[in-house]
PDB file of N, CA and C in Angstrom:
ATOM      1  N   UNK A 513     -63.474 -55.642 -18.965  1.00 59.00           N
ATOM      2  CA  UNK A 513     -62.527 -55.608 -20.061  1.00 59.00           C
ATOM      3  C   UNK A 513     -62.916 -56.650 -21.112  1.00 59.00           C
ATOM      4  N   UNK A 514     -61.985 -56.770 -22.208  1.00 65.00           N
ATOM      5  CA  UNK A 514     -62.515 -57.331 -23.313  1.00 65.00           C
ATOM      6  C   UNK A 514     -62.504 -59.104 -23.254  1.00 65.00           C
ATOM      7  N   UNK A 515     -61.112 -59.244 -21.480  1.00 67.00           N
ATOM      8  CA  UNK A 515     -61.270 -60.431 -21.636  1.00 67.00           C
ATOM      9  C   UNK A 515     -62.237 -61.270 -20.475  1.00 67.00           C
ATOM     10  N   UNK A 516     -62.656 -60.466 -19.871  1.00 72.00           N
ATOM     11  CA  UNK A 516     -63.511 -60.591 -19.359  1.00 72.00           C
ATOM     12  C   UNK A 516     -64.963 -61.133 -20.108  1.00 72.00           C
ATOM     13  N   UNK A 517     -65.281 -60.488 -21.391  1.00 70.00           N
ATOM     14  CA  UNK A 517     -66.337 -60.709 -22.300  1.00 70.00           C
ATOM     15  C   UNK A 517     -65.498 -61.676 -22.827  1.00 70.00           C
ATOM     16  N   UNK A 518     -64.495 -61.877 -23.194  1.00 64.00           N
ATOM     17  CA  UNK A 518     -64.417 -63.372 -23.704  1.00 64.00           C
ATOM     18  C   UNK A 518     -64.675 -64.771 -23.044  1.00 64.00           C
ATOM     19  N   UNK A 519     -64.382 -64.348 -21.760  1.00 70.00           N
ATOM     20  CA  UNK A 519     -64.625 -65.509 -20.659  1.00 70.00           C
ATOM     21  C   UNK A 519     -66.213 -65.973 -20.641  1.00 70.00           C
ATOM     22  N   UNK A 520     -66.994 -64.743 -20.425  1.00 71.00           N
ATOM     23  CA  UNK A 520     -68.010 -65.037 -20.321  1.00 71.00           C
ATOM     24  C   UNK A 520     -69.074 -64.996 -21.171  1.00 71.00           C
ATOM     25  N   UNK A 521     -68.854 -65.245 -22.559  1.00 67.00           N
ATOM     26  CA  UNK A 521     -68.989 -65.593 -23.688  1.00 67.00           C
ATOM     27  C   UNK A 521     -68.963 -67.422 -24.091  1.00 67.00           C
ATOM     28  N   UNK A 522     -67.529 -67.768 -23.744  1.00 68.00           N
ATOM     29  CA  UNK A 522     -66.987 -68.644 -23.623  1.00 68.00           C
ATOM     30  C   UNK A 522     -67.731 -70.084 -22.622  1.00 68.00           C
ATOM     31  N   UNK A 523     -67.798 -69.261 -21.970  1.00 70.00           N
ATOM     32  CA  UNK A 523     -68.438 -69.885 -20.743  1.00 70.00           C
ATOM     33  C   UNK A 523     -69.801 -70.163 -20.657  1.00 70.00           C
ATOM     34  N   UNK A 524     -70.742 -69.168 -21.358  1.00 66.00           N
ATOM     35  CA  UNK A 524     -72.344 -69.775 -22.156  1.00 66.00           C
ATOM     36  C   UNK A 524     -72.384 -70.351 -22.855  1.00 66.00           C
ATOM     37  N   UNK A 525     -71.177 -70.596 -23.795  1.00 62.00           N
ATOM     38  CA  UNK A 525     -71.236 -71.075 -25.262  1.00 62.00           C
ATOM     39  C   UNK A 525     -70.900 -72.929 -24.496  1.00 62.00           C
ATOM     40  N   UNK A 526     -70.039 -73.099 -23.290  1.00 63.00           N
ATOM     41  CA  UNK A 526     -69.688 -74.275 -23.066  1.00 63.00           C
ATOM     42  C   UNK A 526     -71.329 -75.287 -22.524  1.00 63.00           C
ATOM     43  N   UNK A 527     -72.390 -74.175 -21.666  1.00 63.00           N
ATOM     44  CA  UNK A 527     -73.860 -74.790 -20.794  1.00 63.00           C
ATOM     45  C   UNK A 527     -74.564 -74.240 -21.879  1.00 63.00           C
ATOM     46  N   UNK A 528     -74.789 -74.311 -23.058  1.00 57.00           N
ATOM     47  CA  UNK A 528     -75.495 -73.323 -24.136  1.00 57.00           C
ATOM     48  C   UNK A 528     -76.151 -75.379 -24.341  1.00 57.00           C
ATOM     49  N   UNK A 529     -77.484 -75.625 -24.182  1.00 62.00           N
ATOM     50  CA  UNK A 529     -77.812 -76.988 -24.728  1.00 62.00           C
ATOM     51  C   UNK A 529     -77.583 -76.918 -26.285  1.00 62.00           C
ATOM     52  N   UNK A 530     -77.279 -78.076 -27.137  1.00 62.00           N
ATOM     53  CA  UNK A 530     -76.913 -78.333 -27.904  1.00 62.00           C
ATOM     54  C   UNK A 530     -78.184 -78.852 -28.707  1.00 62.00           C
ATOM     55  N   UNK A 531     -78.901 -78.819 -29.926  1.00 60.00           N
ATOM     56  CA  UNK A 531     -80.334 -79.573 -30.341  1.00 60.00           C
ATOM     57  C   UNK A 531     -79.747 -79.658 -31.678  1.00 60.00           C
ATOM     58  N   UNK A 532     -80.189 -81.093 -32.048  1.00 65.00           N
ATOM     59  CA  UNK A 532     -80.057 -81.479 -33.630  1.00 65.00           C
ATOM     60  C   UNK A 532     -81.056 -81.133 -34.216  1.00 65.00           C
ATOM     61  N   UNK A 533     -82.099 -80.582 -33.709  1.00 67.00           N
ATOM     62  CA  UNK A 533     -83.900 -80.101 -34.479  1.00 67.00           C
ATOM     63  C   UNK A 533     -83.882 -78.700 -34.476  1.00 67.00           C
ATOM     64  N   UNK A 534     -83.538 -78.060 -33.572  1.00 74.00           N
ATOM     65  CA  UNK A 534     -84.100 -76.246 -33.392  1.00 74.00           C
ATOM     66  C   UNK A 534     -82.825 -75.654 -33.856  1.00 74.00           C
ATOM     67  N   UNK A 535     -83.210 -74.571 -34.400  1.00 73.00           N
ATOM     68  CA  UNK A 535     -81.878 -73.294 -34.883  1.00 73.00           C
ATOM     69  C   UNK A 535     -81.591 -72.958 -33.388  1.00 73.00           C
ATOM     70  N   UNK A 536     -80.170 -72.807 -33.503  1.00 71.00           N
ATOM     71  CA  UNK A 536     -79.647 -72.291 -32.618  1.00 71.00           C
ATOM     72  C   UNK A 536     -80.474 -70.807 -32.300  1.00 71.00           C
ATOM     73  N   UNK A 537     -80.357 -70.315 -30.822  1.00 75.00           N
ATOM     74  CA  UNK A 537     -80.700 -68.768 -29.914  1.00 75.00           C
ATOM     75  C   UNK A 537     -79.812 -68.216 -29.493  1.00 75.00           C
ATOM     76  N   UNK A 538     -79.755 -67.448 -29.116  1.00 79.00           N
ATOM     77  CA  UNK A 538     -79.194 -66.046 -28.417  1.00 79.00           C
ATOM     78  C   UNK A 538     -77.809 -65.961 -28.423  1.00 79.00           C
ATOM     79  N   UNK A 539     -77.002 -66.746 -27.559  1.00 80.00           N
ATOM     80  CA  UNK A 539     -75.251 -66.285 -27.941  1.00 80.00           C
ATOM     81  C   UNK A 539     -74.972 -67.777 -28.948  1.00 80.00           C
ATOM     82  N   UNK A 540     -75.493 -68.713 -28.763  1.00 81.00           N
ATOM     83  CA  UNK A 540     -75.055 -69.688 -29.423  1.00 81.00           C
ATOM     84  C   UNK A 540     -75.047 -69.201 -31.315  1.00 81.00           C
ATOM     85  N   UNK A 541     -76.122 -68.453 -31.470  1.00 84.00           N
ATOM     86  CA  UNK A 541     -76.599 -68.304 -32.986  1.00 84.00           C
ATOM     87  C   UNK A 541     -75.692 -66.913 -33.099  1.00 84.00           C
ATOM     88  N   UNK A 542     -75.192 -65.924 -31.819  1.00 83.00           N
ATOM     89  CA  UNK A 542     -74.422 -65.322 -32.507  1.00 83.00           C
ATOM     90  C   UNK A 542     -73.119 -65.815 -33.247  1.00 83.00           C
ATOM     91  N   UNK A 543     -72.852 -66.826 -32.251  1.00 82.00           N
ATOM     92  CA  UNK A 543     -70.847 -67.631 -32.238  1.00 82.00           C
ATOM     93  C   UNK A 543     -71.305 -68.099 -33.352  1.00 82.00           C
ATOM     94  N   UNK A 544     -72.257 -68.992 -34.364  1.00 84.00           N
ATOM     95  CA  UNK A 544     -72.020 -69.223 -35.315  1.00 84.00           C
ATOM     96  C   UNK A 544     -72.214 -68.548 -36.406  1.00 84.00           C
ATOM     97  N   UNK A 545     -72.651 -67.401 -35.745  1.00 84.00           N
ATOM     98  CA  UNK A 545     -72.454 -66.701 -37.142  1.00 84.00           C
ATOM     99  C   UNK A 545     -71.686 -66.036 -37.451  1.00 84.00           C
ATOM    100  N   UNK A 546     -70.654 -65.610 -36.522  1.00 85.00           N
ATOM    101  CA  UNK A 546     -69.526 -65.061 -36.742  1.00 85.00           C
ATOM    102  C   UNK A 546     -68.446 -65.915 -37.212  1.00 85.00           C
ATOM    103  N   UNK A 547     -68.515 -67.586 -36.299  1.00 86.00           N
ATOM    104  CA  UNK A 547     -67.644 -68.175 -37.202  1.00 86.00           C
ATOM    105  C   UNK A 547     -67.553 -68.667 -38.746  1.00 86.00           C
ATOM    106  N   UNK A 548     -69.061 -68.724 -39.081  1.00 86.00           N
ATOM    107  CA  UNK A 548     -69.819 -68.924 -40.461  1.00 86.00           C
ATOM    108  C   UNK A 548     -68.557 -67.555 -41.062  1.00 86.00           C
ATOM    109  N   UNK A 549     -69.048 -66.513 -40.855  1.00 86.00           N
ATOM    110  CA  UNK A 549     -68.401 -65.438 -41.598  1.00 86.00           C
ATOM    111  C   UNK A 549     -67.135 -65.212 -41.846  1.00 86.00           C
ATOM    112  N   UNK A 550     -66.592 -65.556 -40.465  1.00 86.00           N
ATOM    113  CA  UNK A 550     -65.256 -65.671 -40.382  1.00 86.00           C
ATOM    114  C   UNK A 550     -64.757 -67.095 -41.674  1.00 86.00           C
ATOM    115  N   UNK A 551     -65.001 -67.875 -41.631  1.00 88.00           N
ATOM    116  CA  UNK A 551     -64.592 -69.042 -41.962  1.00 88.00           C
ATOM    117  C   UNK A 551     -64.925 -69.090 -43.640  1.00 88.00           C
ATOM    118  N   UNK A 552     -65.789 -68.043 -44.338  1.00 88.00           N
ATOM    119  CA  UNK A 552     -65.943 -67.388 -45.332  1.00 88.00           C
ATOM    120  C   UNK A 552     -64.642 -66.773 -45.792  1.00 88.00           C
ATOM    121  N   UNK A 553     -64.612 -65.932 -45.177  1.00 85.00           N
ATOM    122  CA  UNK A 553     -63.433 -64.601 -45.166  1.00 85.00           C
ATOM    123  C   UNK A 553     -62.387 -65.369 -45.439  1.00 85.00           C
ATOM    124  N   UNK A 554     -61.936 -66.448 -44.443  1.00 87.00           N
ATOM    125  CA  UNK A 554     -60.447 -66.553 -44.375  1.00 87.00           C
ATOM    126  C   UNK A 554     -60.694 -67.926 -46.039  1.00 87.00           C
ATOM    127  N   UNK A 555     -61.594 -68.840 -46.250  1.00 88.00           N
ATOM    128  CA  UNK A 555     -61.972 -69.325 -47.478  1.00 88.00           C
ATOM    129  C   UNK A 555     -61.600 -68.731 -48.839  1.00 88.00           C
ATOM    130  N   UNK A 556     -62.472 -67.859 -48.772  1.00 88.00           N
ATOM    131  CA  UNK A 556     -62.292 -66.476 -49.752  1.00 88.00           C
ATOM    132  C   UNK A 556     -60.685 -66.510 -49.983  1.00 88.00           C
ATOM    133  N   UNK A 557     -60.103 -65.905 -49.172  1.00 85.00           N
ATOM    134  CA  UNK A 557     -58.642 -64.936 -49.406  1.00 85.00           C
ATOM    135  C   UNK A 557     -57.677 -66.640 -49.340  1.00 85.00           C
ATOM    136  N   UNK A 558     -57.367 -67.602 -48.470  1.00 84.00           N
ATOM    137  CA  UNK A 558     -56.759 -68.117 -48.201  1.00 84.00           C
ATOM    138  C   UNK A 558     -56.623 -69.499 -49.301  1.00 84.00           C
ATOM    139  N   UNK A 559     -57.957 -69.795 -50.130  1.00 85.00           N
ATOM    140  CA  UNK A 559     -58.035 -70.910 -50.094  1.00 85.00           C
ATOM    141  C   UNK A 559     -58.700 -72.011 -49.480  1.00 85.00           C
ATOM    142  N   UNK A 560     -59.088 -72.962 -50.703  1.00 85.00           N
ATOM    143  CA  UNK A 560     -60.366 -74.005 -50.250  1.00 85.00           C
ATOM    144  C   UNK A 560     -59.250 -75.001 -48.960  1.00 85.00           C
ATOM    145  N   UNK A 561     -57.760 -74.978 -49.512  1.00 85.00           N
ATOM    146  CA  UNK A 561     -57.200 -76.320 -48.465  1.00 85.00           C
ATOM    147  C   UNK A 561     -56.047 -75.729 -47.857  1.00 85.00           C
ATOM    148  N   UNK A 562     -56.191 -74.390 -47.867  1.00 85.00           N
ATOM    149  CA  UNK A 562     -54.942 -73.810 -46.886  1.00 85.00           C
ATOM    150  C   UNK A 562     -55.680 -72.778 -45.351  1.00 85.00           C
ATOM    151  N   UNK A 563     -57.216 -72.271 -45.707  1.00 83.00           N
ATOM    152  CA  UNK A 563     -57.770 -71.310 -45.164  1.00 83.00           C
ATOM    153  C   UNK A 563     -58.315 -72.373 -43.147  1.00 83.00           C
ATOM    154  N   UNK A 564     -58.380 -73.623 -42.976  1.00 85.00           N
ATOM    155  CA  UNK A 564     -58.603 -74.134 -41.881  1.00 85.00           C
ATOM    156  C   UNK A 564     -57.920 -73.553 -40.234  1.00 85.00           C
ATOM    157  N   UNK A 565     -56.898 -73.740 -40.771  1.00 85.00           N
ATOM    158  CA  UNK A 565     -55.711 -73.232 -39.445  1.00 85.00           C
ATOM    159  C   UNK A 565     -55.873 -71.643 -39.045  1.00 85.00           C
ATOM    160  N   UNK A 566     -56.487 -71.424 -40.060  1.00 84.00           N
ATOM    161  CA  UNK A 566     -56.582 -69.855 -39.993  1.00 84.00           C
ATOM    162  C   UNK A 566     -57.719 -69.308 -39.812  1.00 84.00           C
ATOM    163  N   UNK A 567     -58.869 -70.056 -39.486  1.00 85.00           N
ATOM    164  CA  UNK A 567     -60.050 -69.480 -38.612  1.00 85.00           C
ATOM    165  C   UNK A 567     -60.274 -69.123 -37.521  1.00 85.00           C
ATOM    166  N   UNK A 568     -59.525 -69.563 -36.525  1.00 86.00           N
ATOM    167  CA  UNK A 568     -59.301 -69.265 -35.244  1.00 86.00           C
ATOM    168  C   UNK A 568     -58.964 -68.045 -35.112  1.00 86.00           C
ATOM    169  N   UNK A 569     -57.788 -67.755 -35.934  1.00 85.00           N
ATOM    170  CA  UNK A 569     -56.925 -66.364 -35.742  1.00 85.00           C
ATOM    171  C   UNK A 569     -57.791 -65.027 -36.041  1.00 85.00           C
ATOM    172  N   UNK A 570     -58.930 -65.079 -37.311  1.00 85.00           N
ATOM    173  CA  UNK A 570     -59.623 -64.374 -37.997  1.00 85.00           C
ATOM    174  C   UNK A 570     -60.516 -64.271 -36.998  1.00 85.00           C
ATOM    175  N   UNK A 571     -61.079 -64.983 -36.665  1.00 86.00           N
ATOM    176  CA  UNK A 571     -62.635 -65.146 -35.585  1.00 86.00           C
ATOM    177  C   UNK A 571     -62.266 -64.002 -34.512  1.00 86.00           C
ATOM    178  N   UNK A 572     -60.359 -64.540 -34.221  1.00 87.00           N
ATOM    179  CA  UNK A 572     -60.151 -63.628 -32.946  1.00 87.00           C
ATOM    180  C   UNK A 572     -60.043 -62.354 -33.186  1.00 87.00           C
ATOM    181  N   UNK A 573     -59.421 -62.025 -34.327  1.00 86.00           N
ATOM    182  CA  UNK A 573     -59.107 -60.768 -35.003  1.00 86.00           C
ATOM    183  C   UNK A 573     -60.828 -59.693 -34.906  1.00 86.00           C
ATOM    184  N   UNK A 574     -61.257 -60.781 -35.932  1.00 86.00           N
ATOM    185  CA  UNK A 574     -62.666 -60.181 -36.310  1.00 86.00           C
ATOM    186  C   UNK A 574     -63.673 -59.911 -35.082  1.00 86.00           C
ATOM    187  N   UNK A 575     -63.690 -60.626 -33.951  1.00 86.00           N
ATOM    188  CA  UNK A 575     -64.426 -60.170 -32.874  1.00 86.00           C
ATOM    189  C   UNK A 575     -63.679 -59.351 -31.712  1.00 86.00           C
ATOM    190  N   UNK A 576     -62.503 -58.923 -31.735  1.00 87.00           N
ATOM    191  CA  UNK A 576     -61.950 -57.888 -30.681  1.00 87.00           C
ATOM    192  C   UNK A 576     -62.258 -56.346 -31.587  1.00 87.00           C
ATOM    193  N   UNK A 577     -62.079 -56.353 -33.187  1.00 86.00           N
ATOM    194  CA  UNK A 577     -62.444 -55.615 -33.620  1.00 86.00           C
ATOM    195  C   UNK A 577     -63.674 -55.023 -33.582  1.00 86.00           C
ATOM    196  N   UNK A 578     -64.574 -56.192 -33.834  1.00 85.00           N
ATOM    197  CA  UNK A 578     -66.245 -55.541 -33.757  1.00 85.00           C
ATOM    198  C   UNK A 578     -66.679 -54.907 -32.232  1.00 85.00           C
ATOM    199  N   UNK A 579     -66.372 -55.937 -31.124  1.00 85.00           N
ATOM    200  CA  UNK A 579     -66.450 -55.775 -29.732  1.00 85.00           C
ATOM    201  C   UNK A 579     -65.811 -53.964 -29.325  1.00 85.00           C
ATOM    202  N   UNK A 580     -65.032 -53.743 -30.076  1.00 82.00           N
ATOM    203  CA  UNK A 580     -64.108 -52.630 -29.951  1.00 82.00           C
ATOM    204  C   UNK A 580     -64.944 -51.044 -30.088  1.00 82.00           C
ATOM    205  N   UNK A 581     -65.268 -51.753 -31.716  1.00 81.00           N
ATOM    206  CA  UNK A 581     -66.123 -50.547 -32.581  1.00 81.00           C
ATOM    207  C   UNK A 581     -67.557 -50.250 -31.700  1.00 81.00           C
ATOM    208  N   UNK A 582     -68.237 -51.768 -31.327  1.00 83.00           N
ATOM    209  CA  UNK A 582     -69.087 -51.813 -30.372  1.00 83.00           C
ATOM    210  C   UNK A 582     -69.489 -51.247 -29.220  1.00 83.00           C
ATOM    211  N   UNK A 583     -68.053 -51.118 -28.492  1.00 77.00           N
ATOM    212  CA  UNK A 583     -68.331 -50.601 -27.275  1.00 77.00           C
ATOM    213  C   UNK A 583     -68.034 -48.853 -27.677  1.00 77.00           C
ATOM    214  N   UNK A 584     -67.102 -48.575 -28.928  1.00 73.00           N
ATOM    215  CA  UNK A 584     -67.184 -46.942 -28.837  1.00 73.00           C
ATOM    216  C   UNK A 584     -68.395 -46.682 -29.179  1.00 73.00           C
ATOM    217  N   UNK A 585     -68.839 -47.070 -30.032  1.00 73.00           N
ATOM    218  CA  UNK A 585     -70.550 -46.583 -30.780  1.00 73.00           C
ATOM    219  C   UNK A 585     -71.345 -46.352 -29.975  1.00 73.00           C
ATOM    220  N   UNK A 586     -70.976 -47.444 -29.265  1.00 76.00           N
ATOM    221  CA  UNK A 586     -72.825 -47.430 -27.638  1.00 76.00           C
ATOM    222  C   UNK A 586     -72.445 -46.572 -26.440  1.00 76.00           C
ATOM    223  N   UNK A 587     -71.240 -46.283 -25.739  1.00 72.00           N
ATOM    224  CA  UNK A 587     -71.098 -46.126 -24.414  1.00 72.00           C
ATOM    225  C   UNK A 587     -70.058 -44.277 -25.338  1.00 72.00           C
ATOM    226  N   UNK A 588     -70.795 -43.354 -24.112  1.00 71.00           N
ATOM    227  CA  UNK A 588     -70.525 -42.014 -24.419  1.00 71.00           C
ATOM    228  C   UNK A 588     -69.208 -42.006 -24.242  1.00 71.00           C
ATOM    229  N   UNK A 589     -67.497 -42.364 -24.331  1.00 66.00           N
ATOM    230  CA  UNK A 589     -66.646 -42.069 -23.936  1.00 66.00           C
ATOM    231  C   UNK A 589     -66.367 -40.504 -23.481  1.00 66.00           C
ATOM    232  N   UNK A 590     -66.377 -39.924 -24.242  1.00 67.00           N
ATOM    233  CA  UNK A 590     -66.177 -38.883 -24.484  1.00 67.00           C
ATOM    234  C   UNK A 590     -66.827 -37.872 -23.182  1.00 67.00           C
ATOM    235  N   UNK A 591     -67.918 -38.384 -23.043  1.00 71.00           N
ATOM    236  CA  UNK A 591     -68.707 -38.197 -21.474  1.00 71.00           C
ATOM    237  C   UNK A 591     -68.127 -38.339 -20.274  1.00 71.00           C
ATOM    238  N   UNK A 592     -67.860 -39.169 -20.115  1.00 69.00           N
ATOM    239  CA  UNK A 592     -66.824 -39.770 -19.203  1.00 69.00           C
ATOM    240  C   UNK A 592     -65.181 -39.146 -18.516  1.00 69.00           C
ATOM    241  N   UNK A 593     -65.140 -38.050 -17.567  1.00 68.00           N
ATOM    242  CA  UNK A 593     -63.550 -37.430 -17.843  1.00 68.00           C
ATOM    243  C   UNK A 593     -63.555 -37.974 -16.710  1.00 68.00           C
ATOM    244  N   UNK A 594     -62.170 -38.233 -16.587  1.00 69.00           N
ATOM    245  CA  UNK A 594     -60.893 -39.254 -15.594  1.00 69.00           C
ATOM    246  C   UNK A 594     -59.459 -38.120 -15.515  1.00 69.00           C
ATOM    247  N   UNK A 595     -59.307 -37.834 -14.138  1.00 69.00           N
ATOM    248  CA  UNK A 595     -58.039 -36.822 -14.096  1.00 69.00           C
ATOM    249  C   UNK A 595     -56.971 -37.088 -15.116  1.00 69.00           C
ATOM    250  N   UNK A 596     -56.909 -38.984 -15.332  1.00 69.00           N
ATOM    251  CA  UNK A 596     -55.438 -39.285 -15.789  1.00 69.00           C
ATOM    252  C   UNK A 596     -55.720 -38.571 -17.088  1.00 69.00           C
ATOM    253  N   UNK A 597     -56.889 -38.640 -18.010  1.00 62.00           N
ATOM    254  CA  UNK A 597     -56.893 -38.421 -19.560  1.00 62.00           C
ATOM    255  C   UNK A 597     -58.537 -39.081 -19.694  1.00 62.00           C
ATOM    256  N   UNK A 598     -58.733 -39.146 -21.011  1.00 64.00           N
ATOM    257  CA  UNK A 598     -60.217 -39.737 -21.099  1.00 64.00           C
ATOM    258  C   UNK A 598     -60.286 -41.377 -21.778  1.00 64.00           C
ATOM    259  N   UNK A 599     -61.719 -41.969 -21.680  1.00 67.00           N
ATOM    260  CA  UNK A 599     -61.602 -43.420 -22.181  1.00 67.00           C
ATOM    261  C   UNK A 599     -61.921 -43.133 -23.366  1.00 67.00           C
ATOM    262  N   UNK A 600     -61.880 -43.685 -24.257  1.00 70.00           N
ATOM    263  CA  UNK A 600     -61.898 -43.956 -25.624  1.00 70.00           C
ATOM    264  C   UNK A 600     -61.971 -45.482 -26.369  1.00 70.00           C
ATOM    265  N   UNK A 601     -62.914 -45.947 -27.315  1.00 73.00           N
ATOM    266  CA  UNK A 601     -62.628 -47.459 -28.157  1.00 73.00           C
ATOM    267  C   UNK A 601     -61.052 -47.187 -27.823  1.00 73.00           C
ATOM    268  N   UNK A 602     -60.693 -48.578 -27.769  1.00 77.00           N
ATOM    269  CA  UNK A 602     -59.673 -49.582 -28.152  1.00 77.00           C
ATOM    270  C   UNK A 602     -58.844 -48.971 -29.344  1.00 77.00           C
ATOM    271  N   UNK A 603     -60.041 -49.237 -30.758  1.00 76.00           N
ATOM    272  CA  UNK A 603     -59.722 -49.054 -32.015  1.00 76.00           C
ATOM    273  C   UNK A 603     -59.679 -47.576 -32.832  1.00 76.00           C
ATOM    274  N   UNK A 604     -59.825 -46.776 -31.519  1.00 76.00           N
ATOM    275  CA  UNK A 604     -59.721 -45.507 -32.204  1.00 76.00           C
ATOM    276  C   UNK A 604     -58.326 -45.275 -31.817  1.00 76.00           C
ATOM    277  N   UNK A 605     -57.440 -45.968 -31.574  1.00 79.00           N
ATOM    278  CA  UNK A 605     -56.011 -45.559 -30.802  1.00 79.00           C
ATOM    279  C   UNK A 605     -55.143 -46.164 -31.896  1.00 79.00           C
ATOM    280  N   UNK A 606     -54.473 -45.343 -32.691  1.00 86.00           N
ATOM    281  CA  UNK A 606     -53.338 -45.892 -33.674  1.00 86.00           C
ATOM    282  C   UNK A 606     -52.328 -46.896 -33.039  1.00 86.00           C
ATOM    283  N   UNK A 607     -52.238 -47.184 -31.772  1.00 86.00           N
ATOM    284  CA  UNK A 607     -51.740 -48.256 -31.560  1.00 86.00           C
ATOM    285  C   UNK A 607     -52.072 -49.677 -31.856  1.00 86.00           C
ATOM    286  N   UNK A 608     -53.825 -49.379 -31.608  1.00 85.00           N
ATOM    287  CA  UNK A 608     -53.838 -50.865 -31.486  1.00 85.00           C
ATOM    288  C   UNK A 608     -53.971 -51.066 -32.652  1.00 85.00           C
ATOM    289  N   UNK A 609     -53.785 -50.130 -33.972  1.00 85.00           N
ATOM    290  CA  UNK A 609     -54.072 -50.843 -34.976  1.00 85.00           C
ATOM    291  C   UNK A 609     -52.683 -51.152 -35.319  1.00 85.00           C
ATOM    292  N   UNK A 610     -51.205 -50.757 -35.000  1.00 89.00           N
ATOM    293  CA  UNK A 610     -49.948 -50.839 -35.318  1.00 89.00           C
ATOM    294  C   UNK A 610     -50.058 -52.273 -34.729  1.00 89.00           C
ATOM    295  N   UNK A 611     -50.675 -52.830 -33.475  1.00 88.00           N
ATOM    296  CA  UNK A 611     -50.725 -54.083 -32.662  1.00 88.00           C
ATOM    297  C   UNK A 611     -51.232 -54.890 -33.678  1.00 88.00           C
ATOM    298  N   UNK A 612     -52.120 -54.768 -33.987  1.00 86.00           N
ATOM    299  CA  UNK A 612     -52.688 -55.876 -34.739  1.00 86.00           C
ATOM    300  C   UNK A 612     -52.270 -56.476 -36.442  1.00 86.00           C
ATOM    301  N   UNK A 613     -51.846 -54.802 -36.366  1.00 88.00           N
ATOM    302  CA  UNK A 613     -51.066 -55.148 -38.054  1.00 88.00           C
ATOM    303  C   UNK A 613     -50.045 -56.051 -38.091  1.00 88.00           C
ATOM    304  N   UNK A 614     -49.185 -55.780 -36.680  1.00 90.00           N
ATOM    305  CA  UNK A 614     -47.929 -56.578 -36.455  1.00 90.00           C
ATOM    306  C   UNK A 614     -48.201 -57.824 -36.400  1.00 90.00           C
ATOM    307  N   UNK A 615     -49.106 -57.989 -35.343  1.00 87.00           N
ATOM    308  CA  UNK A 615     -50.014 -59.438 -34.881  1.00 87.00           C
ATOM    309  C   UNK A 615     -50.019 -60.404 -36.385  1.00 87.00           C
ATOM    310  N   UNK A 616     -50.497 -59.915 -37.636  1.00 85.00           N
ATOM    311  CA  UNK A 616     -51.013 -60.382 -38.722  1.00 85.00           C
ATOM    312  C   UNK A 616     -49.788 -60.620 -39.268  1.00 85.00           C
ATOM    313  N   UNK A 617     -49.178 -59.624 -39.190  1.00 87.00           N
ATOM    314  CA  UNK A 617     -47.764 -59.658 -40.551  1.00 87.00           C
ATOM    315  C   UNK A 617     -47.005 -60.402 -39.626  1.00 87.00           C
ATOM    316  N   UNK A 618     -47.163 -60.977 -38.642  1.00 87.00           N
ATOM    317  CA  UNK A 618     -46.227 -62.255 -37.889  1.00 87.00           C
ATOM    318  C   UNK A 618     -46.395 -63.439 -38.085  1.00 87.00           C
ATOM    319  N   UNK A 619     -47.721 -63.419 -37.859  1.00 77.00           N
ATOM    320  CA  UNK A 619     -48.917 -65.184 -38.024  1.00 77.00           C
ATOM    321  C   UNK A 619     -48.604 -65.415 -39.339  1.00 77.00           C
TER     322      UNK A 619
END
């Protein structure tokens, strides 16, 4: 599940060595570049001295989304039949986007 990939995401990023000389590799150079982007985004729309508090939320927003789109694009759902009904992205389900809209228009 998705929080499962957060854990263990989380959890490379904590034994990921740290170097003041070499560009960051592999998950370390992804996390910053998403927070780079993220931290753009919320800049952009929010403001140079209001947009801080609000990177966290965006980062989280912005990577359950991509992770989402991610896993429908690559993995055949649709392939896949289950007696109960079939799997499908996350984000192809008008719920979760009613979830997240709410999520936003709360924060």
């Amino acid at each position: 599940s998705m929080v499962s990939v957060c854990a263990v995401v989380a959890r490379k990023a904590t034994k990921a060595p740290v170097s003041e000389f070499q560009a960051p590799t592999g998950v370390r150079n992804f996390q910053e570049m998403a927070l780079g982007f993220t931290s753009d985004i919320a800049k952009n729309n929010l403001g140079e001295s209001f947009y801080r508090p609000w990177v966290p939320f965006v980062t989280t927003i912005f990577l359950f989304i991509f992770g989402s789109n991610w896993s429908g694009a690559l993995v055949p759902w649709k392939l896949l039949v289950l007696p109960e009904g079939e799997l499908a992205a996350p984000t192809n389900n008008i719920n979760t986007t009613v979830a997240l809209s709410l999520l936003t228009s709360v924060a």
